[in-house]
mmCIF file of C-alpha atoms and ligand atoms in Angstrom:
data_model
loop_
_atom_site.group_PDB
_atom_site.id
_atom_site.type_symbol
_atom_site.label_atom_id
_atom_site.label_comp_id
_atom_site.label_asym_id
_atom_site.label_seq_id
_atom_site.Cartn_x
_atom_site.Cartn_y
_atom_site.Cartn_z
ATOM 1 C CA UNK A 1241 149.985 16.522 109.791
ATOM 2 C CA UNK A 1242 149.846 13.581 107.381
ATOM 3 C CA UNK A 1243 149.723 10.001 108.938
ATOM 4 C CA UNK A 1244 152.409 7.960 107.843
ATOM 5 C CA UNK A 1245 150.844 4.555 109.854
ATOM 6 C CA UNK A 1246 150.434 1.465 107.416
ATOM 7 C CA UNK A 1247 149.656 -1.649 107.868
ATOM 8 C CA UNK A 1248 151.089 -5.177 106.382
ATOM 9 C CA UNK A 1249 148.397 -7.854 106.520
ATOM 10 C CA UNK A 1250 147.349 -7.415 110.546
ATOM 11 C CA UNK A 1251 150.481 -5.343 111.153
ATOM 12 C CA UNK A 1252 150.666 -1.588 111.767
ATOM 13 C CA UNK A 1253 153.755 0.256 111.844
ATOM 14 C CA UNK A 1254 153.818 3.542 112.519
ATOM 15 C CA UNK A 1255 155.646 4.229 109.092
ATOM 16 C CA UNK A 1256 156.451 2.436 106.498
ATOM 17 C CA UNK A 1257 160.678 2.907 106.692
ATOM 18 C CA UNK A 1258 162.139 -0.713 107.419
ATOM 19 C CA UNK A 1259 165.215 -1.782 107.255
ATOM 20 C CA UNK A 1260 166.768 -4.314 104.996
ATOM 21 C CA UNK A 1261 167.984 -7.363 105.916
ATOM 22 C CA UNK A 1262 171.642 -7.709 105.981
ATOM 23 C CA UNK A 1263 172.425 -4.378 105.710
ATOM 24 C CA UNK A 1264 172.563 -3.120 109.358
ATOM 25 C CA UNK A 1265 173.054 -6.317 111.764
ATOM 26 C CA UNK A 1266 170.735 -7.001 114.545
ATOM 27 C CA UNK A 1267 170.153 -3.251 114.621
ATOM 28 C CA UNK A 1268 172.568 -2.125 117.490
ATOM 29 C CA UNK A 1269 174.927 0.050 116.130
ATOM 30 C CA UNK A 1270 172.024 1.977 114.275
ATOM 31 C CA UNK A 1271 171.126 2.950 118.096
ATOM 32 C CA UNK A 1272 174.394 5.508 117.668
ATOM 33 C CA UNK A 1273 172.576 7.232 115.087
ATOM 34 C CA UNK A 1274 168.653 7.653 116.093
ATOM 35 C CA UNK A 1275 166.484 5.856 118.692
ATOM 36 C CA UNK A 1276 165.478 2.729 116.885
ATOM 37 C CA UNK A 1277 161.619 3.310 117.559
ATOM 38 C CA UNK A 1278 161.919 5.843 114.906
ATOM 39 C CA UNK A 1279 161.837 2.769 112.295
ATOM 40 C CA UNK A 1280 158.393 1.481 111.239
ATOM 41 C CA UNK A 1281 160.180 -1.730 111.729
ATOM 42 C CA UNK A 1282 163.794 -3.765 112.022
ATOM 43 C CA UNK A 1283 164.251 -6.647 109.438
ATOM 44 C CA UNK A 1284 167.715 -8.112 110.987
ATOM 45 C CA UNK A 1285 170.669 -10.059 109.078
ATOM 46 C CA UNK A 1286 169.556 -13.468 108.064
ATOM 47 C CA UNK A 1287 169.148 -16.180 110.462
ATOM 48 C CA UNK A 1288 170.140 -19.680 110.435
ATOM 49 C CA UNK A 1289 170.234 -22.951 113.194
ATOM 50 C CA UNK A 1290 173.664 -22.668 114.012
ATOM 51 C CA UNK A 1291 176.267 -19.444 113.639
ATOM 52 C CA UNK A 1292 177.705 -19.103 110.310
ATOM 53 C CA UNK A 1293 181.016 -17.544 109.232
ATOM 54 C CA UNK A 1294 179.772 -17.031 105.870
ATOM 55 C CA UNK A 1295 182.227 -16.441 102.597
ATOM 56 C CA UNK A 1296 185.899 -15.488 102.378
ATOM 57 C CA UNK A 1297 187.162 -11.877 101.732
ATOM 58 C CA UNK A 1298 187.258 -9.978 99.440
ATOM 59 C CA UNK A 1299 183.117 -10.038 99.943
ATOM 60 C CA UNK A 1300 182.237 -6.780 99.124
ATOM 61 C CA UNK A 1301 182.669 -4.358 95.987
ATOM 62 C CA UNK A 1302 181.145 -0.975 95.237
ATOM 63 C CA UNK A 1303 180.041 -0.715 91.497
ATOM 64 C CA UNK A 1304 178.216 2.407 89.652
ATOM 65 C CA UNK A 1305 175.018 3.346 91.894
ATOM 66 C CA UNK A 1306 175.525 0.261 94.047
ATOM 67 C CA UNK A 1307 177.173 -2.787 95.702
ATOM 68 C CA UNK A 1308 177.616 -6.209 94.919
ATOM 69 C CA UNK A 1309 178.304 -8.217 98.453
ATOM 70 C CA UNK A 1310 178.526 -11.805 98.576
ATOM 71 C CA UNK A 1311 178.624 -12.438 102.102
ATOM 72 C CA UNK A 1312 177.257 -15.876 102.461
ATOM 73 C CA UNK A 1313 174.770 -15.407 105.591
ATOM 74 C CA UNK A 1314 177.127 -14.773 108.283
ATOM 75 C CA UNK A 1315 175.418 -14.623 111.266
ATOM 76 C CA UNK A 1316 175.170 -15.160 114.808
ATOM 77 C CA UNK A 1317 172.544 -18.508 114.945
ATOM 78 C CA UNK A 1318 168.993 -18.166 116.230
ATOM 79 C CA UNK A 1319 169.759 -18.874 119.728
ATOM 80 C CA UNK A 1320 171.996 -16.141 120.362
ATOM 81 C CA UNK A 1321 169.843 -13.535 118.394
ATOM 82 C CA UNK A 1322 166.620 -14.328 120.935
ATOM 83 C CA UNK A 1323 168.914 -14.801 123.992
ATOM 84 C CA UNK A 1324 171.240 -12.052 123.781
ATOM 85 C CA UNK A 1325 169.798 -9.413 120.883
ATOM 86 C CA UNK A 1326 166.280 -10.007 121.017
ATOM 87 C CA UNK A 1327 165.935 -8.608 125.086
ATOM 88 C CA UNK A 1328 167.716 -5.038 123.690
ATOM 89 C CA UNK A 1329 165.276 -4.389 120.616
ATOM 90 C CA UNK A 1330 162.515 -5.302 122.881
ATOM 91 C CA UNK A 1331 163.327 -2.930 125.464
ATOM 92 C CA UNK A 1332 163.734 -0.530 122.040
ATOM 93 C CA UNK A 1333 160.116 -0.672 121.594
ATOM 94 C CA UNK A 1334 160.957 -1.786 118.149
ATOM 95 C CA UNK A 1335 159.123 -4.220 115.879
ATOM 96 C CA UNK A 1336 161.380 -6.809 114.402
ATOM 97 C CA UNK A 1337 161.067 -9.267 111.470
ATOM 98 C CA UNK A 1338 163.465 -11.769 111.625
ATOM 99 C CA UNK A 1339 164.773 -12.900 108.411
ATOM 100 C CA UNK A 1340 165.248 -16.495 107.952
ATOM 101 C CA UNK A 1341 167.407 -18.573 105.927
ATOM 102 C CA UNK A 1342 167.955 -22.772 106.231
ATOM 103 C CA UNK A 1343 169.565 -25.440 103.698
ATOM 104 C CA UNK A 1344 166.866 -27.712 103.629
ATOM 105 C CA UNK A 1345 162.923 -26.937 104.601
ATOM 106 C CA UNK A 1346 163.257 -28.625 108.435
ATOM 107 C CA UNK A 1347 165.781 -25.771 108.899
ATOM 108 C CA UNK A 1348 162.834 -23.267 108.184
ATOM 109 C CA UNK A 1349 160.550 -25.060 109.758
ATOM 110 C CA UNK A 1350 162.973 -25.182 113.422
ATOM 111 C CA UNK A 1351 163.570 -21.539 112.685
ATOM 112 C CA UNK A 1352 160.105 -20.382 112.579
ATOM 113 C CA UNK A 1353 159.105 -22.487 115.711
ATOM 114 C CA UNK A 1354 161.901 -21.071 117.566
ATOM 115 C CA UNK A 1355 160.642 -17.693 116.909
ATOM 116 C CA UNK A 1356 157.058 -18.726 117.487
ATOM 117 C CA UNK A 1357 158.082 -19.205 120.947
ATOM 118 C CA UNK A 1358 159.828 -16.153 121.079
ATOM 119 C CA UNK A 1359 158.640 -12.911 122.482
ATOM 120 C CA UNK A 1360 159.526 -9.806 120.450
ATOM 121 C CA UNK A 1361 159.418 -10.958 116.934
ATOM 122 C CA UNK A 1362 156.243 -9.921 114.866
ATOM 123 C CA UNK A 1363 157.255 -11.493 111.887
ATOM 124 C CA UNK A 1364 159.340 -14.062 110.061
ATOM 125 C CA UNK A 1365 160.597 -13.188 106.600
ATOM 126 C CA UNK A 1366 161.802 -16.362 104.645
ATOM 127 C CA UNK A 1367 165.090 -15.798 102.786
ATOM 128 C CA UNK A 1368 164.561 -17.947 99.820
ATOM 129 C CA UNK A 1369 166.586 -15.731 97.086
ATOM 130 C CA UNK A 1370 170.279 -15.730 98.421
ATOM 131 C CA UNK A 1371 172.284 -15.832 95.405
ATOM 132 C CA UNK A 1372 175.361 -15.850 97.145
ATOM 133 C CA UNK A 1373 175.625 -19.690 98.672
ATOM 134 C CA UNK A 1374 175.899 -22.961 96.806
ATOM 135 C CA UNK A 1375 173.429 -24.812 99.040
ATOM 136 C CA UNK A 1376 169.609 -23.406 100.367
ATOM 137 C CA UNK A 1377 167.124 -20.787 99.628
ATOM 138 C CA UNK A 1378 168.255 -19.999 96.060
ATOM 139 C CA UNK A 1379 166.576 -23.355 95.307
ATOM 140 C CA UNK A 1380 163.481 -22.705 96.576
ATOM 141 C CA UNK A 1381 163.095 -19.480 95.697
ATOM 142 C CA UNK A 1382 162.920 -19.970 92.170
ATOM 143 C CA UNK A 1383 160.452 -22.797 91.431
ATOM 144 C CA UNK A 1384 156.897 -22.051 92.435
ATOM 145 C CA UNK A 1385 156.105 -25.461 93.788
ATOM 146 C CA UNK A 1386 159.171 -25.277 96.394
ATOM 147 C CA UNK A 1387 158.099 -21.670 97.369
ATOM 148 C CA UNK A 1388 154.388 -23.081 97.978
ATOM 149 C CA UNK A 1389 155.524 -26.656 99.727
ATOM 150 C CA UNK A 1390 157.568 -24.657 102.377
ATOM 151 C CA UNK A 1391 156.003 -21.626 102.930
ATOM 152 C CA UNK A 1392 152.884 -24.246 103.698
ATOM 153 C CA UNK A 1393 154.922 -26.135 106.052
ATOM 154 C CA UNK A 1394 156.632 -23.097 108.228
ATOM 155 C CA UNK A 1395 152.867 -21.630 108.255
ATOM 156 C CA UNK A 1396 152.277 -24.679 109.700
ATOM 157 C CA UNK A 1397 154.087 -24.200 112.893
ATOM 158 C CA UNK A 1398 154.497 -20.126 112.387
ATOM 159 C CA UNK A 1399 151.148 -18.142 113.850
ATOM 160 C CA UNK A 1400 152.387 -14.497 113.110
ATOM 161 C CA UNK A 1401 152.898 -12.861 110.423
ATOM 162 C CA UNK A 1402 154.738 -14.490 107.636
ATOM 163 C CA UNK A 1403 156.681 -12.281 104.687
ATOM 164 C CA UNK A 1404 158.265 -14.429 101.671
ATOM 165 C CA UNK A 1405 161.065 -12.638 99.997
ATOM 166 C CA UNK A 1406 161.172 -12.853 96.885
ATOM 167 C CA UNK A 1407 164.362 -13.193 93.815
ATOM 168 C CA UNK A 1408 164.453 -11.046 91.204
ATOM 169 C CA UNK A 1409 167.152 -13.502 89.698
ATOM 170 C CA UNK A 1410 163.964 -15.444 87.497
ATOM 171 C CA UNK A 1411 162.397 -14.404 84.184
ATOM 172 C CA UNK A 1412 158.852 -14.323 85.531
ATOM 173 C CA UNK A 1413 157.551 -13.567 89.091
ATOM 174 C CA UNK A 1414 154.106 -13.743 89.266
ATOM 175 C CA UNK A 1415 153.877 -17.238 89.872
ATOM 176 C CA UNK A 1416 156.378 -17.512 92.732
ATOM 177 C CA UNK A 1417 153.913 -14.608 94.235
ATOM 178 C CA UNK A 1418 151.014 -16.397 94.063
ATOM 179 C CA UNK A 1419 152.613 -19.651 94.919
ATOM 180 C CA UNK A 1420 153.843 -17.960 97.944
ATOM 181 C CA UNK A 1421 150.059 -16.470 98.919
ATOM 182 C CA UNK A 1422 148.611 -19.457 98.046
ATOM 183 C CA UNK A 1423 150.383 -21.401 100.360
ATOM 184 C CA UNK A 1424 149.547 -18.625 103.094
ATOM 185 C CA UNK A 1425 152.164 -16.308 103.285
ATOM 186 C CA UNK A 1426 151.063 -12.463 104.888
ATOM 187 C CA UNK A 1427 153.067 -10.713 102.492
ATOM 188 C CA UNK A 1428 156.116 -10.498 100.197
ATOM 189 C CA UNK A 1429 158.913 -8.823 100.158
ATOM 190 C CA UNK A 1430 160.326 -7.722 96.574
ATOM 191 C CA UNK A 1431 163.109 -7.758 96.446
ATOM 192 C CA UNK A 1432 166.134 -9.465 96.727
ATOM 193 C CA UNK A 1433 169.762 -9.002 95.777
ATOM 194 C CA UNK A 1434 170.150 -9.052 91.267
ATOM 195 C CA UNK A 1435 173.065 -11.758 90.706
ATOM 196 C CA UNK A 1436 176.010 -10.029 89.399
ATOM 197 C CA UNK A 1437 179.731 -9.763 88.704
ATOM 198 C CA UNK A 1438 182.735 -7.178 88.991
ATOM 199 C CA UNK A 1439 186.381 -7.726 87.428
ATOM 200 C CA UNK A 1440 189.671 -5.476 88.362
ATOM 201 C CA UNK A 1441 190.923 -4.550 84.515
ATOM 202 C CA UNK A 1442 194.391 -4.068 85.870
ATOM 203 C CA UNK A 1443 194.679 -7.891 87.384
ATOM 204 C CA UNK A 1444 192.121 -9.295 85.966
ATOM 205 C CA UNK A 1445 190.802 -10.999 88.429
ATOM 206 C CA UNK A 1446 187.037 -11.335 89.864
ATOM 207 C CA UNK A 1447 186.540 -8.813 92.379
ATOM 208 C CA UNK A 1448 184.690 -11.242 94.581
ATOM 209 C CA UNK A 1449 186.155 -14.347 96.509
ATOM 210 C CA UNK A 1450 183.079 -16.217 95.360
ATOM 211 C CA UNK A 1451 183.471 -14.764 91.591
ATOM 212 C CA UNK A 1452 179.601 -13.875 91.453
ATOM 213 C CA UNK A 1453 177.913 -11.998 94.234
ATOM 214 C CA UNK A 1454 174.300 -10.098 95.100
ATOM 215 C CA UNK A 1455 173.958 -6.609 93.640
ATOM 216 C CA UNK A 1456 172.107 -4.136 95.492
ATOM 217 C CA UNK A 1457 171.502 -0.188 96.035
ATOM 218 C CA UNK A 1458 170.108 2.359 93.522
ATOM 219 C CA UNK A 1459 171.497 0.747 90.015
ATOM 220 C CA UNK A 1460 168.536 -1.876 91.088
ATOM 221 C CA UNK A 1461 165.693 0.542 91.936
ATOM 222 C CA UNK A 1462 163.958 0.255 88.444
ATOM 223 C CA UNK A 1463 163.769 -3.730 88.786
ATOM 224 C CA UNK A 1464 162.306 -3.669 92.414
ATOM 225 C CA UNK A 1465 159.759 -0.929 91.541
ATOM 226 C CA UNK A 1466 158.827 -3.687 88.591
ATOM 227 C CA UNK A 1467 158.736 -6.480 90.620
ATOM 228 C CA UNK A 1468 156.687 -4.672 93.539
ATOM 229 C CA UNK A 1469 154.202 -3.354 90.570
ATOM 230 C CA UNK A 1470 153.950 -6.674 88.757
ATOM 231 C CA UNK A 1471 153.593 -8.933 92.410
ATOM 232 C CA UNK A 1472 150.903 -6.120 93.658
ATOM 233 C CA UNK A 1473 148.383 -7.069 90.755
ATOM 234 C CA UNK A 1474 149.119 -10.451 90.448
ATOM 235 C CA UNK A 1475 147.840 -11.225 94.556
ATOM 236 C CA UNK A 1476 146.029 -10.182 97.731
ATOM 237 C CA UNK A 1477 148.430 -9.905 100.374
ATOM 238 C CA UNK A 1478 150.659 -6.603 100.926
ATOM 239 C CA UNK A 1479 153.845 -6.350 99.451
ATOM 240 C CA UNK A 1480 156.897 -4.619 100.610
ATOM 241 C CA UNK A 1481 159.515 -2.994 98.730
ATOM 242 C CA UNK A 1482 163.376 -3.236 98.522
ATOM 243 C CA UNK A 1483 166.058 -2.495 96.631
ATOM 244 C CA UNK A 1484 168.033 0.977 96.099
ATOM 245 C CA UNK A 1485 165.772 3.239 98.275
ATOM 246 C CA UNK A 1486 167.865 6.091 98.737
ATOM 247 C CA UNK A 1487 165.335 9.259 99.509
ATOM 248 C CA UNK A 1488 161.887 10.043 100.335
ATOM 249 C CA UNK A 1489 161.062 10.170 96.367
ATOM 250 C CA UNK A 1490 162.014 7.053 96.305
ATOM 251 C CA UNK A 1491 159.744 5.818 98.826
ATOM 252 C CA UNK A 1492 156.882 7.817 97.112
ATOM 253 C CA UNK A 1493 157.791 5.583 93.909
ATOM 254 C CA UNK A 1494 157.828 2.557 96.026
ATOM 255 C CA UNK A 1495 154.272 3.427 97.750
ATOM 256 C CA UNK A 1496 152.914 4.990 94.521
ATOM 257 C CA UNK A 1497 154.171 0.626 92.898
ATOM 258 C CA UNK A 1498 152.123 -0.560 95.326
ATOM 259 C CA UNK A 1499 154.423 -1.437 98.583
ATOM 260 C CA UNK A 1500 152.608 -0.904 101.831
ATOM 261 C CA UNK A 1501 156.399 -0.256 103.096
ATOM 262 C CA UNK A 1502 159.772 -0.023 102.100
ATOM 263 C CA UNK A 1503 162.917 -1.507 103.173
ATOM 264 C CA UNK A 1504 165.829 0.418 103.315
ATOM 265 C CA UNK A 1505 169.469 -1.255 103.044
ATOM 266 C CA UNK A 1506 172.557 -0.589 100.855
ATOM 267 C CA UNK A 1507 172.336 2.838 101.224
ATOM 268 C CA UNK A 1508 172.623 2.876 105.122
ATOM 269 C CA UNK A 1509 176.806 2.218 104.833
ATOM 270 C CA UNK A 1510 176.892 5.416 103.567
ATOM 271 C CA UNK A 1511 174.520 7.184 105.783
ATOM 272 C CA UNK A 1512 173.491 5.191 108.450
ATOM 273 C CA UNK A 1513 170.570 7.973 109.445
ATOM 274 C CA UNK A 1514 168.926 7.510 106.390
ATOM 275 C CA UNK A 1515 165.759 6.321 107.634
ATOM 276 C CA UNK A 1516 165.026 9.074 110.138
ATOM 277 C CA UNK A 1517 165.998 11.437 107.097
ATOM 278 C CA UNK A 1518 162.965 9.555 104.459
ATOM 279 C CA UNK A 1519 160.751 9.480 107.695
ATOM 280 C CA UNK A 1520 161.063 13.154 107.730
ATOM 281 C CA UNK A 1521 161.264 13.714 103.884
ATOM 282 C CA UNK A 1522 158.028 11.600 103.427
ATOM 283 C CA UNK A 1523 156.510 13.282 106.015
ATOM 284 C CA UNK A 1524 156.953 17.204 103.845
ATOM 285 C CA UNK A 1525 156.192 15.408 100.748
ATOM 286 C CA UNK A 1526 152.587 14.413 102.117
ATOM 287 C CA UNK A 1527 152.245 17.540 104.080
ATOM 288 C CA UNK A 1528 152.608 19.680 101.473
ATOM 289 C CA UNK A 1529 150.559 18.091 99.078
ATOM 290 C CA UNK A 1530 147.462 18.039 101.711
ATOM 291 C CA UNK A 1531 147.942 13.945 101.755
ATOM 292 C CA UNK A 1532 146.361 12.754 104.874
ATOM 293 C CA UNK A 1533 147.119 9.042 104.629
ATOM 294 C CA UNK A 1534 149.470 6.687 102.554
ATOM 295 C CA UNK A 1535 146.448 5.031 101.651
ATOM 296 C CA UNK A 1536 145.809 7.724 99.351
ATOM 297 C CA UNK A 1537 148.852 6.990 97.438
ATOM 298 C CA UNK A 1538 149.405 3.787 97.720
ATOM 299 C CA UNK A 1539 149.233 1.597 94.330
ATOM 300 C CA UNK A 1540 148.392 4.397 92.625
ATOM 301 C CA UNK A 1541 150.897 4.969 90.219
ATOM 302 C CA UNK A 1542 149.280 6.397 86.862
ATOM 303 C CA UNK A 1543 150.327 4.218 84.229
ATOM 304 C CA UNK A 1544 149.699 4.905 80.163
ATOM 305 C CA UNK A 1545 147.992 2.176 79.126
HETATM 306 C C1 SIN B 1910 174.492 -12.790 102.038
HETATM 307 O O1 SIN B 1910 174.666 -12.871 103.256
HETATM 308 O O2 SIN B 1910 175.204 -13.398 101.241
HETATM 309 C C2 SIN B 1910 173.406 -11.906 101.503
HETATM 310 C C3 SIN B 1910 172.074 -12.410 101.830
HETATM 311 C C4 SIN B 1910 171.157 -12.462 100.667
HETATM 312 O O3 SIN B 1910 171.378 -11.823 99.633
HETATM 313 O O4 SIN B 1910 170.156 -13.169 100.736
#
């Protein structure tokens, strides 16, 4: 039977289906659909300091092959998610990244010592790409000297492993990826929501509250595969995919980029058992092909040049 272990920087997971942040909570209602140490790892909903009710309704619209959500970072705050959610995925068994997200870089920083002294968290990913909020990461993430100043300061305080993800809303993204490993982040994550827009014809009105909103799901597939191919040349450190994963091919694509995992997220809402279902998928696709290891496939996507 093939291996599906991998590793991220000094991570191993014993495959490489994570889930996205945003897309499924803390985790706990996945429980209702298969044991959560099935996952090679849980990325949870975006932290911040203090709770956050995040944008008006309407906040959500399907569009062809995907969803544009402009949620604005609800979530619970830091302290609840170690006191109260943290305990649960720990007795899970499961590893969990907990994605981060502050207004100004002391926010990151207090976020990443929190979960520093936290047990159950094996890594931090910075959220430094939400398009969806007028203030905070959206500034950083998209100028290469931000990216590098706090990434350098949360590594600072931060021992574990430390993920950057990264916006696809920029024309070029090599040097936010090496600004990011420069400044020594573990690994990145690529990608992000694509900044977008839906109108009703009949009222003519903007779909969403906030007008614009994050697009996610298969329309944005093609544009995370390039992202994860382009950051996976241009540095060192492992880099994990997202964006529109929807079956076990699609992870293949995603490995064969060069992503040491994949994150899983939009299309969970419509089939919240997806990951157990690429777990399994992956798992034939190897098997038959006599592929022992994902090592053997990962990166190695033949191009024609
Ligand atoms: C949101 O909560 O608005 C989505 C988070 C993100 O895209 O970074």
């Amino acid at each position: 039977m093939s291996d599906l272990r991998t590793t991220v920087g000094p991570l191993t997971f014993k495959n490489p289906i994570l889930t996205a942040s945003g897309c499924c909570g803390y985790g706990l209602e996945l429980k209702e659909f298969f044991p959560l140490d099935r996952l090679g790892a849980l990325v949870v909903k975006g932290l911040s300091l203090k709770p956050r009710d995040g944008n008006p309704p309407p906040r959500i619209c399907e569009t062809p092959a995907g969803m544009l959500n402009s949620i604005g970072l609800q979530n619970i705050g830091i302290e609840a998610f170690v006191n109260e959610v943290l305990p649960i995925l720990e007795a899970d068994g499961i590893p969990v990244v907990a994605n981060l997200f502050g207004e100004e870089e002391e926010a990151y920083v207090a976020l990443a010592r929190r979960c520093e002294a936290a047990r159950g968290i094996c890594a931090v990913e910075l959220n430094l790409s939400c398009p969806n909020v007028k203030k905070g990461g959206i500034h950083f993430g998209t100028v290469p000297e931000a990216i590098k100043a706090l990434t350098a300061k949360v590594r600072q305080v931060y021992t574990h492993s430390l993920w950057v993800k990264l916006s696809p809303n920029v024309s070029t993204v090599v040097p936010l990826a090496v600004a990011a490993q420069q400044a020594g982040a573990d690994a990145l994550t690529c990608i992000n929501t694509l900044k977008g827009m839906a109108i009703d014809p009949l009222t003519w009105k903007a779909k969403l509250h906030t007008t614009y909103g994050g697009l996610s799901g298969p329309a944005i597939k093609p544009v995370a595969l390039r992202f994860v191919h382009e950051t996976a040349r241009a540095v060192d450190i492992p880099i994990v995919g997202c964006g529109g994963a929807a079956t076990a091919l699609d992870i293949v694509e995603f490995l064969l980029a060069g992503a040491r995992a994949v994150q899983v997220g939009t299309l969970l809402f419509q089939n919240p058992a997806l990951p157990v279902e690429l777990e399994e998928g992956l798992r034939a696709y190897l098997d038959e092909r006599g592929i022992p290891s994902l090592d053997a496939i990962i990166g190695k996507v033949k191009t024609h040049a």
